mmCIF file of C-alpha atoms in Angstrom:
data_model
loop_
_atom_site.group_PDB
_atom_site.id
_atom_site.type_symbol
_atom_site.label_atom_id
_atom_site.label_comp_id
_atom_site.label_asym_id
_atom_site.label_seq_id
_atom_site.Cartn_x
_atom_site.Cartn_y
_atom_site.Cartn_z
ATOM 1 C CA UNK N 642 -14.454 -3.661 0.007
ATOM 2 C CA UNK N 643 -12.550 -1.649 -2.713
ATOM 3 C CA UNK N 644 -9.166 -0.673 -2.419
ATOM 4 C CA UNK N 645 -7.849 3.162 -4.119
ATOM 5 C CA UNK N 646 -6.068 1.948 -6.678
ATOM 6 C CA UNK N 647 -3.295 4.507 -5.462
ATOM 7 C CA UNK N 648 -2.286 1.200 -3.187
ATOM 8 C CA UNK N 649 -1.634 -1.008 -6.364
ATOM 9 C CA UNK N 650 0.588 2.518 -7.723
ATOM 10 C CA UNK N 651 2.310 2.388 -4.241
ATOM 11 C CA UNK N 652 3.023 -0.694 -3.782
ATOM 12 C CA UNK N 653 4.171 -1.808 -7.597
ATOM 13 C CA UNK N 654 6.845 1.608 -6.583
ATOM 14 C CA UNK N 655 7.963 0.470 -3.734
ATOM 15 C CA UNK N 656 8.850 -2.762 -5.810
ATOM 16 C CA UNK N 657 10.469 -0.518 -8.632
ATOM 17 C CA UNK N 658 12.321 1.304 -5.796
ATOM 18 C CA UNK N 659 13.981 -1.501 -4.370
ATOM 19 C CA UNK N 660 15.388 -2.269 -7.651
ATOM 20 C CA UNK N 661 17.355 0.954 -7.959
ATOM 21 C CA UNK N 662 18.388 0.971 -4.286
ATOM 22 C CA UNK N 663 20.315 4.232 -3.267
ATOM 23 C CA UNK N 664 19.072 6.186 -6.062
ATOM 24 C CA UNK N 665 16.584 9.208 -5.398
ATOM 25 C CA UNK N 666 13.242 8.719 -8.390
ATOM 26 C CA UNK N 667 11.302 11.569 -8.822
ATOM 27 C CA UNK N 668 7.273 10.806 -9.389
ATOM 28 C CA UNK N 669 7.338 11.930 -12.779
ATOM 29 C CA UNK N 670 9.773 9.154 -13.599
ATOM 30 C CA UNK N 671 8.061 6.416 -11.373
ATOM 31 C CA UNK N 672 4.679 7.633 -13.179
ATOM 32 C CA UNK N 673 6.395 7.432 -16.615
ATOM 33 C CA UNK N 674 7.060 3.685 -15.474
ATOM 34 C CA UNK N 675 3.423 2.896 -16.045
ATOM 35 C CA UNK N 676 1.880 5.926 -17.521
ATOM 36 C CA UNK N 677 0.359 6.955 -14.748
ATOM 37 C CA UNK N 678 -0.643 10.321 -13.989
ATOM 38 C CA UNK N 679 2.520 12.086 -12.294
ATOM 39 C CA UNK N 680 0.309 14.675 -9.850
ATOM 40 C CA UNK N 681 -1.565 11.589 -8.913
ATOM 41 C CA UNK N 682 1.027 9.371 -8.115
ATOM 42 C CA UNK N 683 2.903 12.214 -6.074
ATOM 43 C CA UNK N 684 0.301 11.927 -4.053
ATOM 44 C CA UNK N 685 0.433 8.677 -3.121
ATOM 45 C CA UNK N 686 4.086 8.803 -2.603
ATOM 46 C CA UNK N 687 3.258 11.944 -0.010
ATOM 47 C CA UNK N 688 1.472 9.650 1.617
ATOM 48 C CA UNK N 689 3.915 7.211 1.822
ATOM 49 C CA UNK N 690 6.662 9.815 3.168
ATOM 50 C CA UNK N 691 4.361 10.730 5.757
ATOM 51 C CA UNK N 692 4.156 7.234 7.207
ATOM 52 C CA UNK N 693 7.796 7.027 6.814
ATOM 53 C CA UNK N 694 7.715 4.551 4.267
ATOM 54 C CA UNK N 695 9.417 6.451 1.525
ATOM 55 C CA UNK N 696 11.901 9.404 1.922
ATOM 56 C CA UNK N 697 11.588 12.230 0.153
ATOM 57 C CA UNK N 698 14.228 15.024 -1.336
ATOM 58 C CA UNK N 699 13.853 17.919 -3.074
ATOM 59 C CA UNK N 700 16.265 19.637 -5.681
ATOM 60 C CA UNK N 701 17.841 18.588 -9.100
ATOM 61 C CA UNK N 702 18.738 15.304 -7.645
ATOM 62 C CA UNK N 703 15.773 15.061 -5.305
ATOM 63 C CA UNK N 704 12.703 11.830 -5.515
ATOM 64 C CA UNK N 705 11.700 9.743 -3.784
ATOM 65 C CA UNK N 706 13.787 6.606 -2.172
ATOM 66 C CA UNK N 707 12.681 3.748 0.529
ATOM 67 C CA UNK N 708 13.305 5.155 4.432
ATOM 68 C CA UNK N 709 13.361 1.221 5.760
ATOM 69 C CA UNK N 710 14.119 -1.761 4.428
ATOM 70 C CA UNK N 711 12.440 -3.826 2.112
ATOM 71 C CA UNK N 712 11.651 -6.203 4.776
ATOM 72 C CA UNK N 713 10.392 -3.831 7.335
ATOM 73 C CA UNK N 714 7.445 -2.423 4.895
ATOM 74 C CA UNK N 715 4.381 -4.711 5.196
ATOM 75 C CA UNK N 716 1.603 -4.556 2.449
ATOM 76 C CA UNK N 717 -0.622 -3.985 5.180
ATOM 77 C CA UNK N 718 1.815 -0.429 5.979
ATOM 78 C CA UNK N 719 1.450 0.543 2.495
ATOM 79 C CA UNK N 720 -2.521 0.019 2.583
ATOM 80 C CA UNK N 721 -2.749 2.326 5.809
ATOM 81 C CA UNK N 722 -0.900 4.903 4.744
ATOM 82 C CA UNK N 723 -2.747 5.108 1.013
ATOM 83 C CA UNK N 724 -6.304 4.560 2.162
ATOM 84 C CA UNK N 725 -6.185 5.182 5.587
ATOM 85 C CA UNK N 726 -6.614 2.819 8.996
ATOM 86 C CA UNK N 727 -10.005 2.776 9.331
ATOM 87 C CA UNK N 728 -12.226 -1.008 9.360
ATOM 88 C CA UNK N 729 -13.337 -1.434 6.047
ATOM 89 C CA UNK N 730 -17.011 -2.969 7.967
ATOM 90 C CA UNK N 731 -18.410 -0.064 10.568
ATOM 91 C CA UNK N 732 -21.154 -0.942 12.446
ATOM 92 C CA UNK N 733 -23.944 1.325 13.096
ATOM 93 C CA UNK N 734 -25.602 -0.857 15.436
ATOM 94 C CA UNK N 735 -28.525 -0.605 14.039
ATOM 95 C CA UNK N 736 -30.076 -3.212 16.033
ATOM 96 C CA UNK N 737 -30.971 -0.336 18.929
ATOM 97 C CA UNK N 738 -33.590 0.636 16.372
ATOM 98 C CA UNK N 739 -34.660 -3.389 15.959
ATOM 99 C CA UNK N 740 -37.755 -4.622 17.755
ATOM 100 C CA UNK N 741 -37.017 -5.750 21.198
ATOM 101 C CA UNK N 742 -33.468 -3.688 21.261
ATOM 102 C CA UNK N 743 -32.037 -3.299 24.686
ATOM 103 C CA UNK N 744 -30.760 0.320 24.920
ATOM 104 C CA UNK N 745 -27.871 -0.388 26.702
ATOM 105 C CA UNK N 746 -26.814 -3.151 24.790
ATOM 106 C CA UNK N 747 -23.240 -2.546 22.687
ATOM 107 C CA UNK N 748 -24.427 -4.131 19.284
ATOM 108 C CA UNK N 749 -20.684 -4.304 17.937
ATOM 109 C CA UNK N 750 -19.939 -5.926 20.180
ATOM 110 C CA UNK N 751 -22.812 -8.980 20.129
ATOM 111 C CA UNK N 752 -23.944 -8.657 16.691
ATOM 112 C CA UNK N 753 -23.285 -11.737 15.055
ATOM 113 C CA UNK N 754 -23.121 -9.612 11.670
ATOM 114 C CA UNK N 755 -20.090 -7.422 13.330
ATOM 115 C CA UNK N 756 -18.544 -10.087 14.785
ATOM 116 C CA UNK N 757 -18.020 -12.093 11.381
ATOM 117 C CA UNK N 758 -16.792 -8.852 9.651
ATOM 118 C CA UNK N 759 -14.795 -8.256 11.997
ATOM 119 C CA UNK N 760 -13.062 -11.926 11.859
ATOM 120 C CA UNK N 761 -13.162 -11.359 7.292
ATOM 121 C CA UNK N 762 -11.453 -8.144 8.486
ATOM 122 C CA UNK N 763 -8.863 -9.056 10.950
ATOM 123 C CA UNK N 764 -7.940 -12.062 8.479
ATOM 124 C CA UNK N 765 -7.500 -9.622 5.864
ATOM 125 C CA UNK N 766 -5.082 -7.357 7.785
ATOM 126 C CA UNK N 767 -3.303 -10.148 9.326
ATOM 127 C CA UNK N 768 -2.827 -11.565 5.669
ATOM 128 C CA UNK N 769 -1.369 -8.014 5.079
ATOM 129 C CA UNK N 770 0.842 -7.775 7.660
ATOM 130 C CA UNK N 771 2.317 -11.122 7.108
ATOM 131 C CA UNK N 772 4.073 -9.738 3.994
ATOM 132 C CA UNK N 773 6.624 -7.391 2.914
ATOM 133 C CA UNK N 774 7.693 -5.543 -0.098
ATOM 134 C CA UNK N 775 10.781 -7.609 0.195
ATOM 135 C CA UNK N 776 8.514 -10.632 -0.523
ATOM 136 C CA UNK N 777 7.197 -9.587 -3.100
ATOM 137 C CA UNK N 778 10.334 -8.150 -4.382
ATOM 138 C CA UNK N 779 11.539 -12.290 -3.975
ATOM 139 C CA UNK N 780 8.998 -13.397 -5.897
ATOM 140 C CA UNK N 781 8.875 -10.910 -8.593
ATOM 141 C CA UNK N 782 12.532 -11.986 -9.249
ATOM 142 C CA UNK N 783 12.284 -15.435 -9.129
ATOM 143 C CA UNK N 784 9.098 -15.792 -11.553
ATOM 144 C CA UNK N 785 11.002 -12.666 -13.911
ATOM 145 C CA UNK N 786 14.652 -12.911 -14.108
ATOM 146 C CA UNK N 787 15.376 -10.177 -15.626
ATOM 147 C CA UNK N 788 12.825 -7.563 -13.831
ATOM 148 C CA UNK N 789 15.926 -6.136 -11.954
ATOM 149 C CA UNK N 790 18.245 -5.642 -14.456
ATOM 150 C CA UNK N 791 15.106 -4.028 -17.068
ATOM 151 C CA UNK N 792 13.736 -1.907 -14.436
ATOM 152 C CA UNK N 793 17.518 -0.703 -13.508
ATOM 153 C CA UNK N 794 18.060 0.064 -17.172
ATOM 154 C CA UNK N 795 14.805 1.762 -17.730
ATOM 155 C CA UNK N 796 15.600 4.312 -15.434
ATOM 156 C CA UNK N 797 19.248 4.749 -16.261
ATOM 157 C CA UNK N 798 17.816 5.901 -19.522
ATOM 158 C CA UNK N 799 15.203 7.864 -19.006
ATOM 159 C CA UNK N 800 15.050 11.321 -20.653
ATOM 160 C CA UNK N 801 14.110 14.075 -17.872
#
């Protein structure tokens, strides 16, 4: 499975939001963050608006800014909205064209090869869901100090 690496840019601002709580970013500054491609990153955050993630303004003092708290954003919210909610596994059952296949048979559901994808996979969301931006927020500022405070005075001065 391979993740858009638009998750990685939406979930590391989400982080860099919550640091400058209150205060509408624009994706040209959040891209500037990391050099990261500004139309590109837009997107993402789009994405995140539409799941209601992020809140979005336009105008001289528009950007983007969280719409829920920290704590109510799971990693596993951020990963649906950026690549989408589909299973990452989708069987084909193509055991109905197996020797011996019973037509009538609903391979997704008794294929042994399904079923232990779909355990990988429901581990892997539940993993997800178990943690929020404010979590990693937490840990971000108890392993680096002074990520707050650097991040907060990055944007504060920011040309543009």
């Amino acid at each position: 499975m391979k993740m858009n690496e638009g998750v990685e840019w939406a979930l590391h601002s989400c982080v860099n939001l919550c640091f400058v709580p209150g205060e509408a970013v624009t994706a040209k500054r959040l891209a500037a963050f990391y050099d990261l491609p500004a139309a590109y990153l837009n997107k993402q955050l789009q994405a995140l608006a539409k799941a209601g993630i992020l809140s979005s303004t336009s105008g001289p003092k528009g950007g983007f800014q969280l719409a829920r708290r920290p704590d109510k954003i799971s990693l596993l919210d951020v990963v649906i909205a950026i690549d989408g909610a589909d299973d990452a596994f989708r069987c084909t059952e193509i055991l109905h064209a197996g020797p011996g296949a019973n037509p009538k048979a609903d391979y997704r559901k008794t294929c042994l090869v399904s079923q232990a994808m779909r355990k990988a996979e429901l581990t892997y969301r539940r993993e997800l869901a178990s943690q929020t931006v404010a979590d990693i927020v937490a840990q971000v500022e108890s392993a680096y100090p002074d990520s707050a405070d650097n991040t907060r005075h990055w944007f504060a001065n920011l040309k543009s």
